Amino acid sequence: FFASDERIKAVRQMIMAPTPEKRKEALDLLLPYQRSDFEGIFRAMD
């Protein structure tokens, strides 16, 4: 999961977010990574 510096940075931003708005911003950064990961999982299962 933590294959790139960008992912690690986004996860840290989400964990350390001082406000719900900042947490949402970090989650928005993580969403494309999660989608890609799950697409790969579903392709492997098919």
Tab-separated table of N, CA and C in Angstrom:
chain	number	residue	atom	x	y	z
A	1	PHE	N	0.819	-1.203	0.000
A	1	PHE	CA	0.000	0.000	0.000
A	1	PHE	C	0.853	1.252	0.000
A	2	PHE	N	1.889	1.279	0.793
A	2	PHE	CA	2.704	2.487	0.902
A	2	PHE	C	3.856	2.460	-0.094
A	3	ALA	N	3.530	2.205	-1.344
A	3	ALA	CA	4.554	2.045	-2.366
A	3	ALA	C	5.150	3.364	-2.838
A	4	SER	N	4.533	4.469	-2.496
A	4	SER	CA	5.056	5.748	-2.974
A	4	SER	C	5.054	6.783	-1.858
A	5	ASP	N	5.921	7.753	-2.020
A	5	ASP	CA	5.989	8.836	-1.038
A	5	ASP	C	4.690	9.635	-0.988
A	6	GLU	N	4.019	9.749	-2.150
A	6	GLU	CA	2.768	10.506	-2.192
A	6	GLU	C	1.690	9.849	-1.333
A	7	ARG	N	1.628	8.533	-1.387
A	7	ARG	CA	0.646	7.808	-0.565
A	7	ARG	C	0.931	7.991	0.918
A	8	ILE	N	2.184	7.843	1.285
A	8	ILE	CA	2.554	7.997	2.693
A	8	ILE	C	2.199	9.395	3.175
A	9	LYS	N	2.504	10.383	2.360
A	9	LYS	CA	2.206	11.768	2.730
A	9	LYS	C	0.700	11.972	2.917
A	10	ALA	N	-0.105	11.436	2.002
A	10	ALA	CA	-1.556	11.591	2.103
A	10	ALA	C	-2.103	10.894	3.344
A	11	VAL	N	-1.589	9.716	3.660
A	11	VAL	CA	-2.041	8.999	4.861
A	11	VAL	C	-1.674	9.793	6.108
A	12	ARG	N	-0.478	10.318	6.141
A	12	ARG	CA	-0.066	11.126	7.294
A	12	ARG	C	-0.930	12.373	7.430
A	13	GLN	N	-1.233	13.014	6.300
A	13	GLN	CA	-2.100	14.193	6.338
A	13	GLN	C	-3.469	13.834	6.901
A	14	MET	N	-3.995	12.684	6.496
A	14	MET	CA	-5.307	12.258	6.985
A	14	MET	C	-5.269	12.001	8.484
A	15	ILE	N	-4.235	11.305	8.944
A	15	ILE	CA	-4.134	10.967	10.365
A	15	ILE	C	-3.951	12.216	11.219
A	16	MET	N	-3.143	13.139	10.749
A	16	MET	CA	-2.788	14.316	11.542
A	16	MET	C	-3.668	15.536	11.264
A	17	ALA	N	-4.711	15.372	10.483
A	17	ALA	CA	-5.557	16.505	10.103
A	17	ALA	C	-6.133	17.200	11.335
A	18	PRO	N	-5.956	18.515	11.414
A	18	PRO	CA	-6.453	19.250	12.571
A	18	PRO	C	-7.959	19.525	12.522
A	19	THR	N	-8.558	19.417	11.335
A	19	THR	CA	-9.986	19.699	11.190
A	19	THR	C	-10.622	18.642	10.289
A	20	PRO	N	-11.925	18.486	10.387
A	20	PRO	CA	-12.611	17.556	9.478
A	20	PRO	C	-12.425	17.935	8.005
A	21	GLU	N	-12.339	19.216	7.730
A	21	GLU	CA	-12.159	19.661	6.349
A	21	GLU	C	-10.800	19.215	5.800
A	22	LYS	N	-9.764	19.351	6.613
A	22	LYS	CA	-8.429	18.917	6.192
A	22	LYS	C	-8.371	17.396	6.048
A	23	ARG	N	-9.089	16.690	6.908
A	23	ARG	CA	-9.150	15.228	6.794
A	23	ARG	C	-9.817	14.834	5.483
A	24	LYS	N	-10.881	15.521	5.121
A	24	LYS	CA	-11.580	15.258	3.856
A	24	LYS	C	-10.657	15.510	2.673
A	25	GLU	N	-9.875	16.581	2.732
A	25	GLU	CA	-8.925	16.868	1.654
A	25	GLU	C	-7.927	15.718	1.491
A	26	ALA	N	-7.429	15.214	2.597
A	26	ALA	CA	-6.476	14.102	2.540
A	26	ALA	C	-7.152	12.837	2.024
A	27	LEU	N	-8.375	12.593	2.450
A	27	LEU	CA	-9.101	11.420	1.960
A	27	LEU	C	-9.337	11.516	0.456
A	28	ASP	N	-9.590	12.724	-0.020
A	28	ASP	CA	-9.764	12.916	-1.459
A	28	ASP	C	-8.483	12.575	-2.219
A	29	LEU	N	-7.332	12.821	-1.604
A	29	LEU	CA	-6.056	12.450	-2.222
A	29	LEU	C	-5.870	10.932	-2.236
A	30	LEU	N	-6.391	10.259	-1.228
A	30	LEU	CA	-6.234	8.805	-1.122
A	30	LEU	C	-7.191	8.026	-2.024
A	31	LEU	N	-8.309	8.613	-2.372
A	31	LEU	CA	-9.336	7.898	-3.133
A	31	LEU	C	-8.819	7.285	-4.436
A	32	PRO	N	-8.086	8.011	-5.262
A	32	PRO	CA	-7.600	7.374	-6.501
A	32	PRO	C	-6.697	6.165	-6.242
A	33	TYR	N	-5.889	6.235	-5.201
A	33	TYR	CA	-5.041	5.099	-4.854
A	33	TYR	C	-5.894	3.901	-4.454
A	34	GLN	N	-6.907	4.146	-3.647
A	34	GLN	CA	-7.768	3.055	-3.195
A	34	GLN	C	-8.525	2.435	-4.358
A	35	ARG	N	-9.022	3.272	-5.247
A	35	ARG	CA	-9.735	2.749	-6.413
A	35	ARG	C	-8.826	1.846	-7.235
A	36	SER	N	-7.631	2.337	-7.487
A	36	SER	CA	-6.677	1.564	-8.273
A	36	SER	C	-6.343	0.235	-7.591
A	37	ASP	N	-6.144	0.279	-6.289
A	37	ASP	CA	-5.842	-0.946	-5.543
A	37	ASP	C	-6.977	-1.953	-5.664
A	38	PHE	N	-8.211	-1.498	-5.479
A	38	PHE	CA	-9.347	-2.416	-5.533
A	38	PHE	C	-9.590	-2.922	-6.945
A	39	GLU	N	-9.360	-2.078	-7.951
A	39	GLU	CA	-9.493	-2.558	-9.327
A	39	GLU	C	-8.512	-3.694	-9.579
A	40	GLY	N	-7.292	-3.548	-9.083
A	40	GLY	CA	-6.301	-4.612	-9.227
A	40	GLY	C	-6.711	-5.879	-8.502
A	41	ILE	N	-7.262	-5.721	-7.314
A	41	ILE	CA	-7.730	-6.883	-6.545
A	41	ILE	C	-8.844	-7.598	-7.292
A	42	PHE	N	-9.819	-6.838	-7.800
A	42	PHE	CA	-10.942	-7.454	-8.504
A	42	PHE	C	-10.501	-8.112	-9.805
A	43	ARG	N	-9.532	-7.509	-10.518
A	43	ARG	CA	-9.009	-8.143	-11.734
A	43	ARG	C	-8.329	-9.467	-11.390
A	44	ALA	N	-7.585	-9.478	-10.307
A	44	ALA	CA	-6.894	-10.704	-9.897
A	44	ALA	C	-7.886	-11.791	-9.492
A	45	MET	N	-9.017	-11.396	-8.938
A	45	MET	CA	-10.022	-12.368	-8.500
A	45	MET	C	-10.841	-12.909	-9.665
A	46	ASP	N	-10.863	-12.184	-10.765
A	46	ASP	CA	-11.706	-12.566	-11.900
A	46	ASP	C	-11.141	-13.737	-12.654
